[in-house]
Amino acid sequence: MTAQKLEEPIRRLEVPRLDALEKALGETKYTTDNVEEDALYVRVVRSPHPHALIRRIDSSRAERVPGVVRIATARDIPGSNYIGYVVQDRPLLCHDKVRFVGDSVALVIADTSESAELGVQEVKVDYEELPAVFDPGEALKPGAPKIHPGGNLTARHFVRLGDAEEGLVRADFVVRGTYSTPIQEQAYLETEAALAYPKSDSMVVLGSMQNPFMVKKAMATVLGRAVPNVRIIQAPTGGGFGGKQDAPDEVCSMAALAAWLTKRPALLAFSREESAAFHPKRHPMIFDREMGVSSDGKITAVRASILADGGAYASLSERVLFVAVTTAAGPYEIPNVHIDGTTVYTNNVPMGAFRGFGKPQASFAAELQMDEAAERLGMDPAEFRLRNILKAGSTAPTGQVLTSSVGLEECLVRARADSAWDAKRRTGPGQGEKKRGIGMACTIHPEGLNGEADAATASVEITAVGQVVVKTGLTEYGQGIHTGFVHIVSKVLGTSPDRVSVVMPDTDVVPDSGPTVASRSTVFGGKAILLAAEKLRGKLAKVASEMLSCPPEVIVFEGDTARCQGRDDGRVGFEELVSECFRRKLNLKEEGTFVKPLPFWEAGHGDLSPSYTFAVHVAEVEVDTETGKVEVVNYTAAHESGTVISRDQFESQIIGGVAQGLGYALMEELILKDGIIRNKTFLDYHIPTAADVPHIRTIIVEAPDDFGPFGAKGVGEAGIEPVAAAVGNAVYNALGFPIRRFPFTPERVYEAIEERASRS
Amino acid sequence: MRKVRVSFTLNGLKKTDEVEPNQTLCDYLHDVAGTTSVKKGCDTGECGACTVLLDDMPVTSCLVLAPQVEGRDVVTVEGLGTKLVPNPVQQAFVEHDAVQCGYCIPGMIVTLSWVREHVPRASDAEIKRLMSGNLCRCTGYLQQIEALKAAIKG
Ligand code: FES
Ligand code: FES
């Protein structure tokens, strides 16, 4: 190691996002922008039934539609038909039965998308309808229609700490409630798309995705031995938010199957309705929750059971449930915890990964109940939280002693001050029809893949002309992660950021860095890159030390030069130094790997991650009691994510997350009736417009720990996690009673006010 | 179906083409004319990703049929600026970190460039109303509004 201290935080660099200008000019080529004339168009025949046996598929009429080249069914799949992230329970094309409205049955491959669409209408599928089940509670009852051979239970998880029964008995009072959360649709602006090119012995697919190496695995499964090599290239991707975690496995595999069968390039691009019908969404969950509190404001116990509707296929339900269960007690010191969670199959659209991954749901139940307890105590909710909040050294409700940095308290204190919390709580809701309210919520976010081992590999290479090239499988889909990697490398090597570039992920070119999910890219990818760059710096320092005649330990890299610390005379330019290395035939390519070992988790307690991030949000609302309309008028988001690599992008992630969270809190709810989605388009599934987003004040609390690069932690998800809860508590404060389900649409809020009035 | 002949101006250049009578302007611009900045997020006029200027008015091109542009003037984001000379809104978007996944961005910049030109004194509330036909799922809009205001100030 050189003497140069690298642990100091990187301050706001004037590096704009690498891809911003190109995107602003309209030059960026997303998947469907690359279609060439000879490409075929693929459309999917989908099930109109939530649960039915397939008796026969008759494609003879469809085959005669002008322009239709071929129809593909499960029988045409050369490898295995079954794929899936956790459990391989999802057929690429259903052959014996369908399990939700929108399930894929056949592909129509045609010269134009119009012909393909006509072909879809002519594929006749003979179904025998089966009884279906849409309610997760019903699905577990004996005699419920069995959706998968093994029954309808997808997974269970639990947390056990201390003795919850005893803790509840010892409490001075217990608050109880049932809380439920809606289905949220990712609604990325770019729908799923994949373009497959057949080559003589391989298949190349360009697509919109988060995880090229997962797609590769799925495609290799589907194509089997028929295609020895598959190569996946991530196209610029128009949003993901978790929705493009596993859905692209199928979309890309379908395009590849079409290309393999026809020996021509094939494009599969979903319409907005298909996108809504197809990809896994945010789980709706029901929490039955009770919390014991002592009269001095300490939480004595939490007991909860969680029921999640996972829809027709497993997707990531089991993982999402684990996260919900392990964060359900909230970021508080609670000696006695008893949480049980169950996720089940139903004949609804599948649920899976969505930014926050179980935490927005868990936080809603926990944080609303915190305010209910505070009311019973007659204590300010901020004060009540402060009495119980996790600090460095605390034991988390999962039993883990937190040894890394915990900036939660500072987040709370600063959010409270900056939002003028105390004054506003004192002023109260006011007398008129429009009531004001202010509410708070906290979140805890374990770093990396939850309860799993995690690892990332990346490489950094310096070319003969002094360009630095970073290769990683971690994908950019709007987070700005590649720009973050440039910051890290240029800091380590002391070069200007424009020297550094990041290769677009291509499975033939970049190493597998694990999935781009769970806010793990900065921490895991960033650290792998940092390690690789440090190895390179070590090599460069050795050569520089000989050129400058001072020991390698005192070589300092900055401003595209290397010099000896404390000496002003000699310095060598970065390019000259690199040329010298090349003259000496030194290999300037290094790999770095960062590993998080398998955390200890047994019998319902253990470690989730070596490091956690935290946030405290404060929402201020105005509720029109005549109409039920809730308007968020002010918002404060305080986040602790270790050291901040780029302040601009950090704030952008938070603001974007809060905006999505406000949609979740106020207007977004996918409505299913007998398995049919009623609101698939933006006309009836509303997401926030510019007019719906209030001023958002961001507060950055820096509490570096030694886990991620330069002490950084992840930030991608935390922004959305406490939003529904903060808004819920603000509505509670305005109305004087909690509404335990959301979104807080005018109808729901109005009904709650009416019901309350009729009861009293 | 018989193709229809249309003559119009695209990003300042005269253009004559044979188009399908039922093809949307969005599909024509993206699939045929090579202006791939015109994005499709819904195809039903709700997301604004396909926004272009038609006779200097922002329209969602998925709700316009290609033959309707006969004799008219069409501008896409490609016609607003270049790498060397980006327009002020494009430049400000880069400087204010207003771009994330980028999919909404061409349409958003078309709309906001029009706002800058025609309603430079718009209040915050008016700006929000004027951009509410353009959905962005990533940014939360705030940096985009800041960027527009900076571009207006110049
Ligand atoms: S694609 Fe035209 S408005 Fe969405
Ligand atoms: S930047 Fe992704 S939709 Fe706007």
Tab-separated table of N, CA and C and ligand atoms in Angstrom, chain A residues 23 30 187-190 237-241 477-478, chain B residues 93 98-105 108 134-141 144, ligand 2:
chain	number	residue	atom	x	y	z
A	23	LYS	N	-28.319	10.412	-23.860
A	23	LYS	CA	-29.752	10.188	-23.647
A	23	LYS	C	-30.546	11.461	-23.919
A	30	TYR	N	-31.982	1.828	-27.348
A	30	TYR	CA	-32.588	0.786	-26.518
A	30	TYR	C	-32.861	-0.424	-27.418
A	187	ALA	N	-44.177	-0.389	-13.591
A	187	ALA	CA	-44.484	0.665	-14.565
A	187	ALA	C	-43.250	1.387	-15.089
A	188	TYR	N	-42.195	0.627	-15.364
A	188	TYR	CA	-41.064	1.264	-16.049
A	188	TYR	C	-41.555	1.724	-17.411
A	189	LEU	N	-40.979	2.840	-17.869
A	189	LEU	CA	-41.488	3.406	-19.121
A	189	LEU	C	-41.163	2.525	-20.324
A	190	GLU	N	-40.024	1.843	-20.281
A	190	GLU	CA	-39.714	0.921	-21.378
A	190	GLU	C	-40.227	-0.458	-20.994
A	237	THR	N	-31.289	0.156	-20.767
A	237	THR	CA	-32.525	-0.390	-20.210
A	237	THR	C	-33.358	0.721	-19.573
A	238	GLY	N	-34.599	0.824	-20.024
A	238	GLY	CA	-35.460	1.929	-19.611
A	238	GLY	C	-36.192	1.684	-18.312
A	239	GLY	N	-35.425	1.475	-17.251
A	239	GLY	CA	-36.027	1.263	-15.923
A	239	GLY	C	-36.154	-0.219	-15.624
A	240	GLY	N	-36.080	-0.564	-14.334
A	240	GLY	CA	-36.175	-1.969	-13.943
A	240	GLY	C	-36.900	-2.093	-12.612
A	241	PHE	N	-36.331	-1.468	-11.575
A	241	PHE	CA	-36.942	-1.424	-10.234
A	241	PHE	C	-37.231	-2.822	-9.693
A	477	TYR	N	-29.387	0.771	-15.291
A	477	TYR	CA	-30.726	0.962	-15.853
A	477	TYR	C	-31.360	2.227	-15.311
A	478	GLY	N	-30.483	3.173	-15.034
A	478	GLY	CA	-30.993	4.458	-14.592
A	478	GLY	C	-30.447	4.901	-13.255
B	93	PHE	N	-30.271	19.442	-18.440
B	93	PHE	CA	-30.619	18.109	-17.945
B	93	PHE	C	-29.360	17.361	-17.503
B	98	ALA	N	-30.750	15.214	-14.259
B	98	ALA	CA	-32.179	15.025	-14.504
B	98	ALA	C	-32.458	13.804	-15.371
B	99	VAL	N	-31.418	13.032	-15.671
B	99	VAL	CA	-31.569	11.878	-16.557
B	99	VAL	C	-31.243	10.610	-15.786
B	100	GLN	N	-32.169	9.669	-15.730
B	100	GLN	CA	-31.801	8.367	-15.155
B	100	GLN	C	-31.846	7.313	-16.255
B	101	CYS	N	-32.913	6.520	-16.342
B	101	CYS	CA	-32.889	5.480	-17.387
B	101	CYS	C	-32.932	6.094	-18.777
B	102	GLY	N	-33.502	7.275	-18.884
B	102	GLY	CA	-33.468	7.993	-20.151
B	102	GLY	C	-34.642	7.759	-21.076
B	103	TYR	N	-35.508	6.830	-20.747
B	103	TYR	CA	-36.542	6.457	-21.711
B	103	TYR	C	-37.581	7.566	-21.915
B	104	CYS	N	-37.875	8.305	-20.872
B	104	CYS	CA	-38.840	9.397	-20.988
B	104	CYS	C	-38.191	10.661	-21.531
B	105	ILE	N	-36.865	10.667	-21.564
B	105	ILE	CA	-36.131	11.918	-21.723
B	105	ILE	C	-36.359	12.616	-23.070
B	108	MET	N	-39.685	14.263	-22.882
B	108	MET	CA	-39.680	15.298	-21.844
B	108	MET	C	-38.933	16.533	-22.343
B	134	ASN	N	-46.065	14.124	-19.535
B	134	ASN	CA	-44.863	13.320	-19.746
B	134	ASN	C	-44.539	12.591	-18.443
B	135	LEU	N	-44.709	11.270	-18.457
B	135	LEU	CA	-44.429	10.500	-17.244
B	135	LEU	C	-42.950	10.150	-17.171
B	136	CYS	N	-42.413	10.227	-15.964
B	136	CYS	CA	-41.066	9.722	-15.706
B	136	CYS	C	-41.177	8.858	-14.469
B	137	ARG	N	-40.716	7.618	-14.547
B	137	ARG	CA	-40.829	6.725	-13.402
B	137	ARG	C	-39.576	6.748	-12.543
B	138	CYS	N	-38.495	7.348	-13.054
B	138	CYS	CA	-37.224	7.255	-12.326
B	138	CYS	C	-36.914	8.460	-11.460
B	139	THR	N	-37.077	9.647	-11.998
B	139	THR	CA	-36.422	10.805	-11.373
B	139	THR	C	-37.231	11.496	-10.298
B	140	GLY	N	-38.558	11.368	-10.328
B	140	GLY	CA	-39.364	12.175	-9.408
B	140	GLY	C	-39.495	13.619	-9.887
B	141	TYR	N	-39.025	13.914	-11.075
B	141	TYR	CA	-39.235	15.186	-11.783
B	141	TYR	C	-38.503	16.397	-11.222
B	144	GLN	N	-35.628	17.721	-13.065
B	144	GLN	CA	-36.008	18.149	-14.414
B	144	GLN	C	-36.579	19.565	-14.367
C	2	FES	S1	-35.517	8.725	-16.606
C	2	FES	FE1	-36.458	6.768	-16.560
C	2	FES	S2	-38.485	7.225	-17.054
C	2	FES	FE2	-37.591	9.170	-16.882
